[in-house]
Amino acid sequence: MDVHNAFIQGDLYEEVHMELPQGFRRQGKTKAMRQNVLNRKFKVKDLGELRYFLGIEVMRSNQGILLNQRKYALQLVCDVGLGSTKPAATPLDMNQKFTSVEFDKHVGVAGDEMLTCISAYQRLIGRLIYLTITRPDIIFVVQTLSQFM
């Protein structure tokens, strides 16, 4: 349901206590009854079954609900310029060592330059964190990379 003007009425500075509208406590009532109560109180529009929300695709079957961020992930890959690269079965090598610029200077390692746009890296990590909603297999990699923010 899309509730028209639900959150544009201003800021609340006092404590608000709410009760369920009449009819929501009755057992065995249908979706139509809930919609009638909402229609009397608010201007609502039935958008049907949820299919896509905040970059997450929702698919239903007899076995349950599947959440998918395929479109979001493909857009992320294209945005960082990796659209033509080959996928890897493991997103991070087992014994991969990451260091900071300060550590490299201390031990005398050269070759890796400091990023010129730190906010781009921070945005990338934020987008990857959002992707972990449906991709728990990348959580370790994202957590490792986020240590270098």
mmCIF file of N, CA, C and O in Angstrom, residues 8-71:
data_model
loop_
_atom_site.group_PDB
_atom_site.id
_atom_site.type_symbol
_atom_site.label_atom_id
_atom_site.label_comp_id
_atom_site.label_asym_id
_atom_site.label_seq_id
_atom_site.Cartn_x
_atom_site.Cartn_y
_atom_site.Cartn_z
ATOM 1 N N ILE A 8 4.651 13.620 5.640
ATOM 2 C CA ILE A 8 5.025 14.996 5.329
ATOM 3 C C ILE A 8 4.263 16.004 6.174
ATOM 4 O O ILE A 8 4.152 17.159 5.813
ATOM 5 N N GLN A 9 3.780 15.605 7.318
ATOM 6 C CA GLN A 9 2.992 16.493 8.158
ATOM 7 C C GLN A 9 3.835 17.266 9.155
ATOM 8 O O GLN A 9 3.309 18.013 9.953
ATOM 9 N N GLY A 10 5.148 17.098 9.175
ATOM 10 C CA GLY A 10 6.009 17.846 10.080
ATOM 11 C C GLY A 10 6.624 16.964 11.144
ATOM 12 O O GLY A 10 6.328 15.785 11.262
ATOM 13 N N ASP A 11 7.485 17.584 11.952
ATOM 14 C CA ASP A 11 8.188 16.865 13.011
ATOM 15 C C ASP A 11 7.337 16.787 14.271
ATOM 16 O O ASP A 11 6.611 17.723 14.605
ATOM 17 N N LEU A 12 7.450 15.663 14.970
ATOM 18 C CA LEU A 12 6.779 15.503 16.258
ATOM 19 C C LEU A 12 7.795 15.699 17.364
ATOM 20 O O LEU A 12 8.879 15.136 17.330
ATOM 21 N N TYR A 13 7.436 16.493 18.338
ATOM 22 C CA TYR A 13 8.329 16.732 19.466
ATOM 23 C C TYR A 13 7.769 16.168 20.764
ATOM 24 O O TYR A 13 8.397 16.243 21.802
ATOM 25 N N GLU A 14 6.586 15.613 20.707
ATOM 26 C CA GLU A 14 5.976 15.043 21.904
ATOM 27 C C GLU A 14 5.854 13.531 21.739
ATOM 28 O O GLU A 14 5.949 12.994 20.633
ATOM 29 N N GLU A 15 5.650 12.850 22.843
ATOM 30 C CA GLU A 15 5.519 11.403 22.829
ATOM 31 C C GLU A 15 4.154 11.031 22.273
ATOM 32 O O GLU A 15 3.143 11.663 22.599
ATOM 33 N N VAL A 16 4.108 10.022 21.398
ATOM 34 C CA VAL A 16 2.865 9.607 20.755
ATOM 35 C C VAL A 16 2.588 8.159 21.119
ATOM 36 O O VAL A 16 3.463 7.303 20.997
ATOM 37 N N HIS A 17 1.371 7.888 21.586
ATOM 38 C CA HIS A 17 0.929 6.520 21.888
ATOM 39 C C HIS A 17 -0.155 6.153 20.889
ATOM 40 O O HIS A 17 -1.071 6.929 20.652
ATOM 41 N N MET A 18 -0.028 4.966 20.313
ATOM 42 C CA MET A 18 -0.973 4.557 19.286
ATOM 43 C C MET A 18 -1.640 3.256 19.672
ATOM 44 O O MET A 18 -1.057 2.431 20.377
ATOM 45 N N GLU A 19 -2.852 3.080 19.184
ATOM 46 C CA GLU A 19 -3.572 1.826 19.329
ATOM 47 C C GLU A 19 -3.963 1.348 17.940
ATOM 48 O O GLU A 19 -4.117 2.153 17.020
ATOM 49 N N LEU A 20 -4.146 0.054 17.809
ATOM 50 C CA LEU A 20 -4.595 -0.478 16.531
ATOM 51 C C LEU A 20 -5.990 0.044 16.229
ATOM 52 O O LEU A 20 -6.822 0.160 17.135
ATOM 53 N N PRO A 21 -6.282 0.376 14.963
ATOM 54 C CA PRO A 21 -7.631 0.823 14.616
ATOM 55 C C PRO A 21 -8.656 -0.268 14.890
ATOM 56 O O PRO A 21 -8.321 -1.465 14.897
ATOM 57 N N GLN A 22 -9.880 0.135 15.092
ATOM 58 C CA GLN A 22 -10.951 -0.816 15.360
ATOM 59 C C GLN A 22 -11.058 -1.807 14.209
ATOM 60 O O GLN A 22 -10.999 -1.432 13.040
ATOM 61 N N GLY A 23 -11.176 -3.053 14.509
ATOM 62 C CA GLY A 23 -11.289 -4.070 13.476
ATOM 63 C C GLY A 23 -10.014 -4.869 13.276
ATOM 64 O O GLY A 23 -10.046 -5.976 12.773
ATOM 65 N N PHE A 24 -8.876 -4.353 13.686
ATOM 66 C CA PHE A 24 -7.624 -5.077 13.511
ATOM 67 C C PHE A 24 -7.423 -6.135 14.580
ATOM 68 O O PHE A 24 -6.585 -6.978 14.457
ATOM 69 N N ARG A 25 -8.195 -6.087 15.652
ATOM 70 C CA ARG A 25 -8.042 -7.067 16.731
ATOM 71 C C ARG A 25 -8.901 -8.299 16.501
ATOM 72 O O ARG A 25 -8.701 -9.305 17.124
ATOM 73 N N ARG A 26 -9.838 -8.201 15.626
ATOM 74 C CA ARG A 26 -10.725 -9.329 15.372
ATOM 75 C C ARG A 26 -9.985 -10.393 14.572
ATOM 76 O O ARG A 26 -9.265 -10.093 13.632
ATOM 77 N N GLN A 27 -10.191 -11.629 14.957
ATOM 78 C CA GLN A 27 -9.547 -12.714 14.214
ATOM 79 C C GLN A 27 -10.442 -13.154 13.075
ATOM 80 O O GLN A 27 -11.656 -13.061 13.146
ATOM 81 N N GLY A 28 -9.818 -13.626 12.007
ATOM 82 C CA GLY A 28 -10.560 -14.173 10.884
ATOM 83 C C GLY A 28 -11.036 -13.131 9.887
ATOM 84 O O GLY A 28 -11.762 -13.441 8.963
ATOM 85 N N LYS A 29 -10.659 -11.867 10.052
ATOM 86 C CA LYS A 29 -11.071 -10.844 9.093
ATOM 87 C C LYS A 29 -10.111 -10.847 7.913
ATOM 88 O O LYS A 29 -8.958 -11.202 8.017
ATOM 89 N N THR A 30 -10.573 -10.359 6.803
ATOM 90 C CA THR A 30 -9.804 -10.471 5.562
ATOM 91 C C THR A 30 -9.015 -9.215 5.274
ATOM 92 O O THR A 30 -9.160 -8.192 5.930
ATOM 93 N N LYS A 31 -8.211 -9.308 4.229
ATOM 94 C CA LYS A 31 -7.423 -8.169 3.746
ATOM 95 C C LYS A 31 -8.339 -7.018 3.341
ATOM 96 O O LYS A 31 -8.025 -5.854 3.562
ATOM 97 N N ALA A 32 -9.486 -7.324 2.801
ATOM 98 C CA ALA A 32 -10.426 -6.282 2.370
ATOM 99 C C ALA A 32 -10.879 -5.429 3.544
ATOM 100 O O ALA A 32 -11.029 -4.213 3.430
ATOM 101 N N MET A 33 -11.099 -6.052 4.697
ATOM 102 C CA MET A 33 -11.523 -5.290 5.873
ATOM 103 C C MET A 33 -10.436 -4.326 6.330
ATOM 104 O O MET A 33 -10.710 -3.172 6.663
ATOM 105 N N ARG A 34 -9.179 -4.784 6.314
ATOM 106 C CA ARG A 34 -8.061 -3.912 6.682
ATOM 107 C C ARG A 34 -7.960 -2.743 5.711
ATOM 108 O O ARG A 34 -7.721 -1.609 6.099
ATOM 109 N N GLN A 35 -8.151 -3.035 4.434
ATOM 110 C CA GLN A 35 -8.083 -1.976 3.436
ATOM 111 C C GLN A 35 -9.207 -0.961 3.624
ATOM 112 O O GLN A 35 -9.008 0.230 3.448
ATOM 113 N N ASN A 36 -10.393 -1.443 4.000
ATOM 114 C CA ASN A 36 -11.501 -0.520 4.240
ATOM 115 C C ASN A 36 -11.193 0.411 5.401
ATOM 116 O O ASN A 36 -11.490 1.604 5.333
ATOM 117 N N VAL A 37 -10.620 -0.095 6.460
ATOM 118 C CA VAL A 37 -10.262 0.733 7.606
ATOM 119 C C VAL A 37 -9.221 1.765 7.181
ATOM 120 O O VAL A 37 -9.332 2.948 7.508
ATOM 121 N N LEU A 38 -8.195 1.346 6.441
ATOM 122 C CA LEU A 38 -7.177 2.278 5.963
ATOM 123 C C LEU A 38 -7.772 3.321 5.021
ATOM 124 O O LEU A 38 -7.432 4.504 5.100
ATOM 125 N N ASN A 39 -8.661 2.885 4.135
ATOM 126 C CA ASN A 39 -9.267 3.823 3.179
ATOM 127 C C ASN A 39 -10.091 4.895 3.881
ATOM 128 O O ASN A 39 -10.185 6.019 3.404
ATOM 129 N N ARG A 40 -10.730 4.552 5.016
ATOM 130 C CA ARG A 40 -11.508 5.544 5.754
ATOM 131 C C ARG A 40 -10.602 6.564 6.439
ATOM 132 O O ARG A 40 -10.969 7.716 6.588
ATOM 133 N N LYS A 41 -9.410 6.144 6.872
ATOM 134 C CA LYS A 41 -8.518 7.026 7.623
ATOM 135 C C LYS A 41 -7.530 7.793 6.743
ATOM 136 O O LYS A 41 -7.157 8.906 7.063
ATOM 137 N N PHE A 42 -7.073 7.169 5.656
ATOM 138 C CA PHE A 42 -6.025 7.753 4.823
ATOM 139 C C PHE A 42 -6.380 7.608 3.353
ATOM 140 O O PHE A 42 -7.141 6.732 2.975
ATOM 141 N N LYS A 43 -5.764 8.450 2.544
ATOM 142 C CA LYS A 43 -5.865 8.287 1.093
ATOM 143 C C LYS A 43 -4.811 7.257 0.703
ATOM 144 O O LYS A 43 -3.609 7.501 0.837
ATOM 145 N N VAL A 44 -5.235 6.064 0.284
ATOM 146 C CA VAL A 44 -4.300 4.983 -0.031
ATOM 147 C C VAL A 44 -4.521 4.509 -1.462
ATOM 148 O O VAL A 44 -5.576 4.701 -2.051
ATOM 149 N N LYS A 45 -3.488 3.883 -1.960
ATOM 150 C CA LYS A 45 -3.529 3.337 -3.317
ATOM 151 C C LYS A 45 -2.936 1.939 -3.257
ATOM 152 O O LYS A 45 -1.810 1.755 -2.782
ATOM 153 N N ASP A 46 -3.661 0.934 -3.689
ATOM 154 C CA ASP A 46 -3.183 -0.442 -3.688
ATOM 155 C C ASP A 46 -2.269 -0.641 -4.881
ATOM 156 O O ASP A 46 -2.691 -0.533 -6.034
ATOM 157 N N LEU A 47 -0.990 -0.911 -4.612
ATOM 158 C CA LEU A 47 -0.006 -1.102 -5.674
ATOM 159 C C LEU A 47 0.161 -2.573 -6.045
ATOM 160 O O LEU A 47 1.020 -2.909 -6.852
ATOM 161 N N GLY A 48 -0.621 -3.441 -5.432
ATOM 162 C CA GLY A 48 -0.534 -4.864 -5.731
ATOM 163 C C GLY A 48 0.617 -5.531 -4.987
ATOM 164 O O GLY A 48 1.149 -4.985 -4.022
ATOM 165 N N GLU A 49 0.985 -6.707 -5.434
ATOM 166 C CA GLU A 49 2.071 -7.459 -4.811
ATOM 167 C C GLU A 49 3.392 -6.714 -4.959
ATOM 168 O O GLU A 49 3.677 -6.168 -6.033
ATOM 169 N N LEU A 50 4.187 -6.703 -3.905
ATOM 170 C CA LEU A 50 5.502 -6.060 -3.935
ATOM 171 C C LEU A 50 6.416 -6.844 -4.869
ATOM 172 O O LEU A 50 6.550 -8.057 -4.750
ATOM 173 N N ARG A 51 7.030 -6.131 -5.819
ATOM 174 C CA ARG A 51 7.945 -6.778 -6.758
ATOM 175 C C ARG A 51 9.361 -6.212 -6.668
ATOM 176 O O ARG A 51 10.324 -6.933 -6.864
ATOM 177 N N TYR A 52 9.479 -4.919 -6.387
ATOM 178 C CA TYR A 52 10.785 -4.274 -6.372
ATOM 179 C C TYR A 52 10.746 -3.138 -5.359
ATOM 180 O O TYR A 52 9.838 -2.312 -5.382
ATOM 181 N N PHE A 53 11.731 -3.099 -4.448
ATOM 182 C CA PHE A 53 11.742 -2.061 -3.414
ATOM 183 C C PHE A 53 13.172 -1.772 -2.995
ATOM 184 O O PHE A 53 13.887 -2.671 -2.564
ATOM 185 N N LEU A 54 13.607 -0.520 -3.130
ATOM 186 C CA LEU A 54 14.933 -0.070 -2.709
ATOM 187 C C LEU A 54 16.064 -0.942 -3.255
ATOM 188 O O LEU A 54 16.993 -1.311 -2.542
ATOM 189 N N GLY A 55 15.973 -1.296 -4.524
ATOM 190 C CA GLY A 55 17.022 -2.090 -5.153
ATOM 191 C C GLY A 55 16.932 -3.573 -4.874
ATOM 192 O O GLY A 55 17.817 -4.334 -5.254
ATOM 193 N N ILE A 56 15.864 -4.007 -4.218
ATOM 194 C CA ILE A 56 15.695 -5.427 -3.897
ATOM 195 C C ILE A 56 14.487 -5.960 -4.655
ATOM 196 O O ILE A 56 13.377 -5.449 -4.503
ATOM 197 N N GLU A 57 14.701 -6.972 -5.477
ATOM 198 C CA GLU A 57 13.622 -7.615 -6.211
ATOM 199 C C GLU A 57 13.012 -8.695 -5.330
ATOM 200 O O GLU A 57 13.727 -9.472 -4.693
ATOM 201 N N VAL A 58 11.687 -8.746 -5.280
ATOM 202 C CA VAL A 58 10.973 -9.721 -4.452
ATOM 203 C C VAL A 58 10.256 -10.683 -5.377
ATOM 204 O O VAL A 58 9.428 -10.281 -6.190
ATOM 205 N N MET A 59 10.595 -11.980 -5.258
ATOM 206 C CA MET A 59 9.969 -13.011 -6.081
ATOM 207 C C MET A 59 9.288 -14.028 -5.171
ATOM 208 O O MET A 59 9.869 -14.450 -4.174
ATOM 209 N N ARG A 60 8.075 -14.391 -5.534
ATOM 210 C CA ARG A 60 7.300 -15.336 -4.722
ATOM 211 C C ARG A 60 7.105 -16.643 -5.483
ATOM 212 O O ARG A 60 6.931 -16.641 -6.693
ATOM 213 N N SER A 61 7.095 -17.740 -4.729
ATOM 214 C CA SER A 61 6.787 -19.047 -5.299
ATOM 215 C C SER A 61 6.090 -19.872 -4.219
ATOM 216 O O SER A 61 5.895 -19.404 -3.098
ATOM 217 N N ASN A 62 5.743 -21.109 -4.556
ATOM 218 C CA ASN A 62 5.120 -21.992 -3.564
ATOM 219 C C ASN A 62 6.064 -22.321 -2.410
ATOM 220 O O ASN A 62 5.625 -22.625 -1.314
ATOM 221 N N GLN A 63 7.375 -22.257 -2.666
ATOM 222 C CA GLN A 63 8.364 -22.572 -1.639
ATOM 223 C C GLN A 63 8.632 -21.393 -0.702
ATOM 224 O O GLN A 63 9.206 -21.558 0.356
ATOM 225 N N GLY A 64 8.276 -20.170 -1.098
ATOM 226 C CA GLY A 64 8.505 -19.022 -0.235
ATOM 227 C C GLY A 64 8.819 -17.768 -1.029
ATOM 228 O O GLY A 64 8.480 -17.642 -2.208
ATOM 229 N N ILE A 65 9.503 -16.847 -0.373
ATOM 230 C CA ILE A 65 9.856 -15.562 -0.969
ATOM 231 C C ILE A 65 11.368 -15.508 -1.161
ATOM 232 O O ILE A 65 12.125 -15.881 -0.273
ATOM 233 N N LEU A 66 11.794 -15.019 -2.325
ATOM 234 C CA LEU A 66 13.210 -14.882 -2.635
ATOM 235 C C LEU A 66 13.518 -13.408 -2.840
ATOM 236 O O LEU A 66 12.844 -12.721 -3.608
ATOM 237 N N LEU A 67 14.522 -12.907 -2.112
ATOM 238 C CA LEU A 67 14.986 -11.534 -2.290
ATOM 239 C C LEU A 67 16.230 -11.557 -3.161
ATOM 240 O O LEU A 67 17.127 -12.370 -2.947
ATOM 241 N N ASN A 68 16.301 -10.642 -4.125
ATOM 242 C CA ASN A 68 17.368 -10.658 -5.110
ATOM 243 C C ASN A 68 17.808 -9.222 -5.389
ATOM 244 O O ASN A 68 16.973 -8.344 -5.559
ATOM 245 N N GLN A 69 19.114 -8.983 -5.461
ATOM 246 C CA GLN A 69 19.645 -7.667 -5.797
ATOM 247 C C GLN A 69 20.481 -7.728 -7.071
ATOM 248 O O GLN A 69 21.471 -7.024 -7.212
ATOM 249 N N ARG A 70 20.081 -8.548 -8.006
ATOM 250 C CA ARG A 70 20.852 -8.741 -9.237
ATOM 251 C C ARG A 70 21.060 -7.433 -9.986
ATOM 252 O O ARG A 70 22.177 -7.094 -10.378
ATOM 253 N N LYS A 71 19.988 -6.676 -10.208
ATOM 254 C CA LYS A 71 20.087 -5.414 -10.941
ATOM 255 C C LYS A 71 21.000 -4.436 -10.208
ATOM 256 O O LYS A 71 21.835 -3.772 -10.820
#
